[in-house]
Coordinates of C-alpha atoms and ligand atoms in Angstrom, one line a residue:
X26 CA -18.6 -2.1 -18.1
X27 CA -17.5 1.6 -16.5
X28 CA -15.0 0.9 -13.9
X29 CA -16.1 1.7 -10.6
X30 CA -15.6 4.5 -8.3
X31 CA -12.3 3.7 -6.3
X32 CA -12.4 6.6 -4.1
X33 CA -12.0 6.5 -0.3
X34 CA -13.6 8.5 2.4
X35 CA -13.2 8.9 6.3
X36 CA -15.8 11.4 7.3
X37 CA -15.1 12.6 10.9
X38 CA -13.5 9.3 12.6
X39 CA -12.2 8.8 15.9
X40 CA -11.4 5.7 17.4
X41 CA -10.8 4.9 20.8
X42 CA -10.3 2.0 23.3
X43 CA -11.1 1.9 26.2
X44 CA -10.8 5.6 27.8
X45 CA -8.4 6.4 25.5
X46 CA -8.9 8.4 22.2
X47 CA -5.9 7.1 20.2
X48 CA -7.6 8.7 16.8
X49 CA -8.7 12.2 17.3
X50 CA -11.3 13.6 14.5
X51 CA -10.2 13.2 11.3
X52 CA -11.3 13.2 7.8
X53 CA -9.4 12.2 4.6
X54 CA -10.7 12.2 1.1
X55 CA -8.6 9.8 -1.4
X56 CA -9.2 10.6 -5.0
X57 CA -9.8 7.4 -7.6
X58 CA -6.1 6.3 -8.8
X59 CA -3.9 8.3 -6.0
X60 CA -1.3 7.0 -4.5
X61 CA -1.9 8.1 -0.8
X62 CA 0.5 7.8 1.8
X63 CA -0.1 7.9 5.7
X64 CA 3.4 9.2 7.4
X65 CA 3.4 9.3 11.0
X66 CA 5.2 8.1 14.2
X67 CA 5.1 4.8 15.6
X68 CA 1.5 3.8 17.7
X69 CA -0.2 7.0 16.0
X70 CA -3.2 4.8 14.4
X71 CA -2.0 4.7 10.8
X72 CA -2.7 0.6 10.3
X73 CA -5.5 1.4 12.2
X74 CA -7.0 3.6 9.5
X75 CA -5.7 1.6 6.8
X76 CA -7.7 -1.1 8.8
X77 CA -10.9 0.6 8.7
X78 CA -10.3 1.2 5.1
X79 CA -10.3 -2.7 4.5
X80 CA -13.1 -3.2 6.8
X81 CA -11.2 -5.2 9.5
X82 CA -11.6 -2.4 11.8
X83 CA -14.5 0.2 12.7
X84 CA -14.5 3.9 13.6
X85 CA -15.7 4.4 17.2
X86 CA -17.6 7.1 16.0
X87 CA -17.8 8.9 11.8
X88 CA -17.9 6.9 8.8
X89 CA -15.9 5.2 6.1
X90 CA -17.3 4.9 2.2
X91 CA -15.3 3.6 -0.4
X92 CA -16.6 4.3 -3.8
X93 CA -19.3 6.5 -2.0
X94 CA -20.6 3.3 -0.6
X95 CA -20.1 3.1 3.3
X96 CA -17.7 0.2 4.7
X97 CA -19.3 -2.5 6.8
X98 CA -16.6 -5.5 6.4
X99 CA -14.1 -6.3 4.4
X100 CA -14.4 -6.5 0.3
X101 CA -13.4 -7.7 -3.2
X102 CA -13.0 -3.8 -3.9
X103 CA -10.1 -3.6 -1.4
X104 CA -6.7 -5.6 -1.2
X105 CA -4.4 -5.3 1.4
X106 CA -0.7 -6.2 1.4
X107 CA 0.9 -7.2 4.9
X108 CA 4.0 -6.4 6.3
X109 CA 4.1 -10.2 7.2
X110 CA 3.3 -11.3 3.6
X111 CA 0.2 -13.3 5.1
X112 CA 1.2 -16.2 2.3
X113 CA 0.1 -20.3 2.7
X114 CA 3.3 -22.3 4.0
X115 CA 1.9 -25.2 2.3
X116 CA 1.6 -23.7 -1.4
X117 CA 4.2 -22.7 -3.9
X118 CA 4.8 -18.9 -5.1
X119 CA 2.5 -19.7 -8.3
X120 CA -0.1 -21.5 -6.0
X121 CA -0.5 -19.2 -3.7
X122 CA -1.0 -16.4 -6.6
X123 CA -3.7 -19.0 -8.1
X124 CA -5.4 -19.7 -5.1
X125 CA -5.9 -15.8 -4.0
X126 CA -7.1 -15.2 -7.8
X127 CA -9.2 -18.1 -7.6
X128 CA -10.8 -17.0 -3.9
X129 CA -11.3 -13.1 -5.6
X130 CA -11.9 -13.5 -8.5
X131 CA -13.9 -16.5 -9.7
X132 CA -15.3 -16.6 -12.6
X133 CA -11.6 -16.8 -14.0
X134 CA -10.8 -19.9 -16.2
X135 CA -7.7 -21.7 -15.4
X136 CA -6.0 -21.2 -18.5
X137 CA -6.6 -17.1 -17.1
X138 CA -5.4 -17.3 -13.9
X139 CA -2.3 -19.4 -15.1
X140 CA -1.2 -16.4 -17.4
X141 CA -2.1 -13.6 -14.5
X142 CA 0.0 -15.3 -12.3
X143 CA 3.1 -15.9 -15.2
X144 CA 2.7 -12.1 -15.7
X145 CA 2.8 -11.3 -12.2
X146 CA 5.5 -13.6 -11.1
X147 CA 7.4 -12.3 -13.9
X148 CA 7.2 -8.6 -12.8
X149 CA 8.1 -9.2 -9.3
X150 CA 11.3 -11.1 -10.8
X151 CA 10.3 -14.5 -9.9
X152 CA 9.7 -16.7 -13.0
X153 CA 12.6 -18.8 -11.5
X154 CA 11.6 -19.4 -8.2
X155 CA 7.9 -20.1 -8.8
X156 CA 7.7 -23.5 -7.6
X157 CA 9.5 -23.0 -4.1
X158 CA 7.1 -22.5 -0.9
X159 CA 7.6 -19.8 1.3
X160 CA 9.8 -21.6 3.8
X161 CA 12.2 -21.6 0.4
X162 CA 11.9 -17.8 -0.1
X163 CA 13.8 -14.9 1.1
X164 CA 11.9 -12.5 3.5
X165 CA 12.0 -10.2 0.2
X166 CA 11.0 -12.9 -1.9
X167 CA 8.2 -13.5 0.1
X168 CA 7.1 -9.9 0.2
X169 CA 7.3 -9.7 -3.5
X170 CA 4.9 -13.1 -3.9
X171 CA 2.7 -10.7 -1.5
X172 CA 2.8 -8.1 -3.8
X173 CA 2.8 -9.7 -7.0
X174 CA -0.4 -11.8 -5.7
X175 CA -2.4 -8.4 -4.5
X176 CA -1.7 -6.4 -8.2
X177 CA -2.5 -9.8 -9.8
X178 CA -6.3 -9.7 -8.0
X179 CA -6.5 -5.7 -9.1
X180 CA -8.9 -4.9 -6.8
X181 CA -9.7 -1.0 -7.6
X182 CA -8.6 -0.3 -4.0
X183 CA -5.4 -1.8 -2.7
X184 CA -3.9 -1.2 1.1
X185 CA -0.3 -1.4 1.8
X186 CA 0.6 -1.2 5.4
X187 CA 4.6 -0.7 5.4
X188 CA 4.8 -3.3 2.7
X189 CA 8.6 -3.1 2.8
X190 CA 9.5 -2.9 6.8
X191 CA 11.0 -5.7 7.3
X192 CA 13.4 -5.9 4.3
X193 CA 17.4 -4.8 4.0
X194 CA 17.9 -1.7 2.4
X195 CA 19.0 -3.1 -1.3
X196 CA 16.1 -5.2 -1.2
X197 CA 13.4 -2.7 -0.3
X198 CA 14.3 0.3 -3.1
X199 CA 14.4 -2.6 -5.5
X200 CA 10.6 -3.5 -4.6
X201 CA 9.4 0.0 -4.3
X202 CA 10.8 0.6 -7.7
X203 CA 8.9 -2.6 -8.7
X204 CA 5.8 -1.0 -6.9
X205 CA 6.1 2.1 -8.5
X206 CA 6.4 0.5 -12.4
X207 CA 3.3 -1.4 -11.6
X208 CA 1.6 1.5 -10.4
X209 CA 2.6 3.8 -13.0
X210 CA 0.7 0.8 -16.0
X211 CA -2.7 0.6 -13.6
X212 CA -3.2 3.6 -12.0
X213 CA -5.0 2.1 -8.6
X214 CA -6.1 3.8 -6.0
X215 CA -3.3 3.0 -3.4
X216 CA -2.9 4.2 0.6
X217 CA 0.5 3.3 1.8
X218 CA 1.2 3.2 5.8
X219 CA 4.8 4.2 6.0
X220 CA 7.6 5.8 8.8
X221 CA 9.9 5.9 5.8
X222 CA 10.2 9.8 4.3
X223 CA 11.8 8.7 1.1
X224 CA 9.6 5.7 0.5
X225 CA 6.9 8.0 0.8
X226 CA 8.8 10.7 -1.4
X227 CA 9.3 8.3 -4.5
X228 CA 5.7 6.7 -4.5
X229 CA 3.2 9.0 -3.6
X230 CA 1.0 11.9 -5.2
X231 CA 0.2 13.0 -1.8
X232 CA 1.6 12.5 1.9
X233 CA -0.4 13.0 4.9
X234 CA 1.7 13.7 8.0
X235 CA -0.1 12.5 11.2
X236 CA 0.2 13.6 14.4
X237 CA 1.3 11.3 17.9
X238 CA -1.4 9.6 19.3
X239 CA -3.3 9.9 21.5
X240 CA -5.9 12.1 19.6
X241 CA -3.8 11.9 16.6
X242 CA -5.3 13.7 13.3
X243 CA -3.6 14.2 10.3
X244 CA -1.5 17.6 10.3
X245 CA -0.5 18.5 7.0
X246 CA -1.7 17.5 3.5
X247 CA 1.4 17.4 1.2
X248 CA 1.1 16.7 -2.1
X249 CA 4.6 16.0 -4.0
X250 CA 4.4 17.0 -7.2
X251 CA 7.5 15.3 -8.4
X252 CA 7.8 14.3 -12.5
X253 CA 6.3 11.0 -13.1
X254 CA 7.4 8.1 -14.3
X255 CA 9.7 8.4 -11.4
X256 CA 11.8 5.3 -11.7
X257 CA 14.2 6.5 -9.5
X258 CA 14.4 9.7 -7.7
X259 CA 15.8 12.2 -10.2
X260 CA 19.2 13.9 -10.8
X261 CA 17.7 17.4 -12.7
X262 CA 18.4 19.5 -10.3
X263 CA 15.0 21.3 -9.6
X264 CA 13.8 17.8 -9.3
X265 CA 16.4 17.1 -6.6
X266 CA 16.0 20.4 -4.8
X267 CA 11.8 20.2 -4.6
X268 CA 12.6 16.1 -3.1
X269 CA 15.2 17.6 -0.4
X270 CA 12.4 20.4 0.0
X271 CA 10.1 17.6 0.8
X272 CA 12.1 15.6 3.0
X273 CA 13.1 18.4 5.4
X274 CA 9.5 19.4 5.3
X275 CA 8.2 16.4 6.4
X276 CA 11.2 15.3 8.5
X277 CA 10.9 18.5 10.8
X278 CA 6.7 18.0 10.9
X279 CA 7.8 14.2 12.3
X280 CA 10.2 15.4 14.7
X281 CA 8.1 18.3 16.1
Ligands
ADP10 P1 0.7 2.7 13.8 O1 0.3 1.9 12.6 O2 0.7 4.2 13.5 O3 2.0 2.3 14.4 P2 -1.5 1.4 15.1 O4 -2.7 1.8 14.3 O5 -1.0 0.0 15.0 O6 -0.4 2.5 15.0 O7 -1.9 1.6 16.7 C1 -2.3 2.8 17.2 C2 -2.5 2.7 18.7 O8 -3.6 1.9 19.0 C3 -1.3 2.1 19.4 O9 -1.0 2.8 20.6 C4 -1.8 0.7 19.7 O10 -1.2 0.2 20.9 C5 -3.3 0.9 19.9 N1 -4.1 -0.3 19.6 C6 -4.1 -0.9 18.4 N2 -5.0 -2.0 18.4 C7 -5.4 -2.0 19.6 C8 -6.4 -2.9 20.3 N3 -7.0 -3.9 19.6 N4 -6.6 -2.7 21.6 C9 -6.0 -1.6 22.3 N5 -5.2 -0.8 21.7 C10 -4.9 -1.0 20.4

């Protein structure tokens, strides 16, 4: 079987409500297997875009394709990952893996989904921990369950929408290095909706900087050519200057 076409496409979108345009035209063209992410001040319309991407949201006027195919609802191409983890209270960390690979992807056998999971829980660091339910689990715990449940589905497309906000510092690098392993072994088409400069940094191939709303458009296209595998952001020194580069870059476009 070829794998399929995990691009993404916003031709000419706006969006508006009510009277206001909150989304001014924009178009964005996501390659198969980039790791986009959307940078932009608070209320600008980036989980609105990522919205439209999954389908849980339309353009008020333009179109949205993924794999050249335009979106009309949501799909089993696309996987989003909520700030809020969006897990079931009433399941364990291992059931709530099974039942979301069991909802997307059935014609798995048991004995499959029950090693997914294992591998998944075990990359997120929680073999130990996979019989507690959320109300058992640290907020970053949780978040990794999230995570560990949306790579374990591998839709082609997956949609992160600040996927660490509401961590503590420690926490949050440790997950994005997670992220970034797990991304560097599939090579999926990612967008990211981020405020965070460095998170964006370390993960992406490509930042696009938005402007306020309303009639915010994306203003600059950057793409951040650092080494990969990243691991952690580097200490070669051209590595280090091109990342401060970045970060003052993108800094001064969020500020201005
Ligand atoms: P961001 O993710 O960049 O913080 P959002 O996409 O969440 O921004 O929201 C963009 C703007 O659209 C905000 O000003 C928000 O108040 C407004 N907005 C979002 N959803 C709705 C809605 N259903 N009705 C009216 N306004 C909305």
């Amino acid at each position: 079987m070829t794998k399929p076409n995990a691009s993404v496409e916003l031709n000419a979108i706006t969006k508006s409500y009510g009277s206001t345009t909150i989304i001014g035209d924009t178009s964005i063209t996501i390659n198969d297997g980039e790791f986009v992410s959307l940078l932009g001040p608070s209320g600008c319309g980036k989980s609105t875009i990522l919205k439209m991407i999954a389908g849980l949201a339309s353009p008020s006027t333009g179109t949205v394709s993924a794999g050249n195919e335009e979106i009309k609802g949501p799909g089993p191409d696309r996987g989003m990952v909520f700030q809020d983890h969006a897990l079931l209270p009433w399941m364990t960390a291992r059931g709530n893996i099974d039942f979301g690979l069991r909802s997307a992807r059935p014609s798995l056998s048991k004995t499959e989904r029950a090693d997914i999971t294992r591998t998944h829980l075990e990359q997120v660091g929680l073999t130990d921990a996979a019989e507690r339910r959320p109300a058992r689990l640290s907020g970053g715990m949780q978040q990794r369950v999230g995570i560990a449940r949306a790579f374990a589905i591998d839709p082609p497309i997956m949609l992160l929408d600040e996927p660490f906000g509401a961590l503590d510092a420690l926490t949050r690098r440790e997950l994005q290095l997670q992220l970034l392993n797990i991304w560097e072994a599939s090579h999926r088409t990612v967008v990211m909706v981020t405020h965070d400069v460095d998170e964006a940094i370390l993960l992406s191939d490509r930042v696009l900087v938005m402007s306020k709303s309303p009639e915010a458009t994306i203003i600059t296209d950057i793409p951040v050519n650092l080494p990969r595998p990243r691991h952690e952001l580097s200490e070669d020194a051209s590595v280090e200057a091109e990342t401060t580069a970045l970060r003052k870059r993108m800094l001064h476009l969020l500020e201005h």
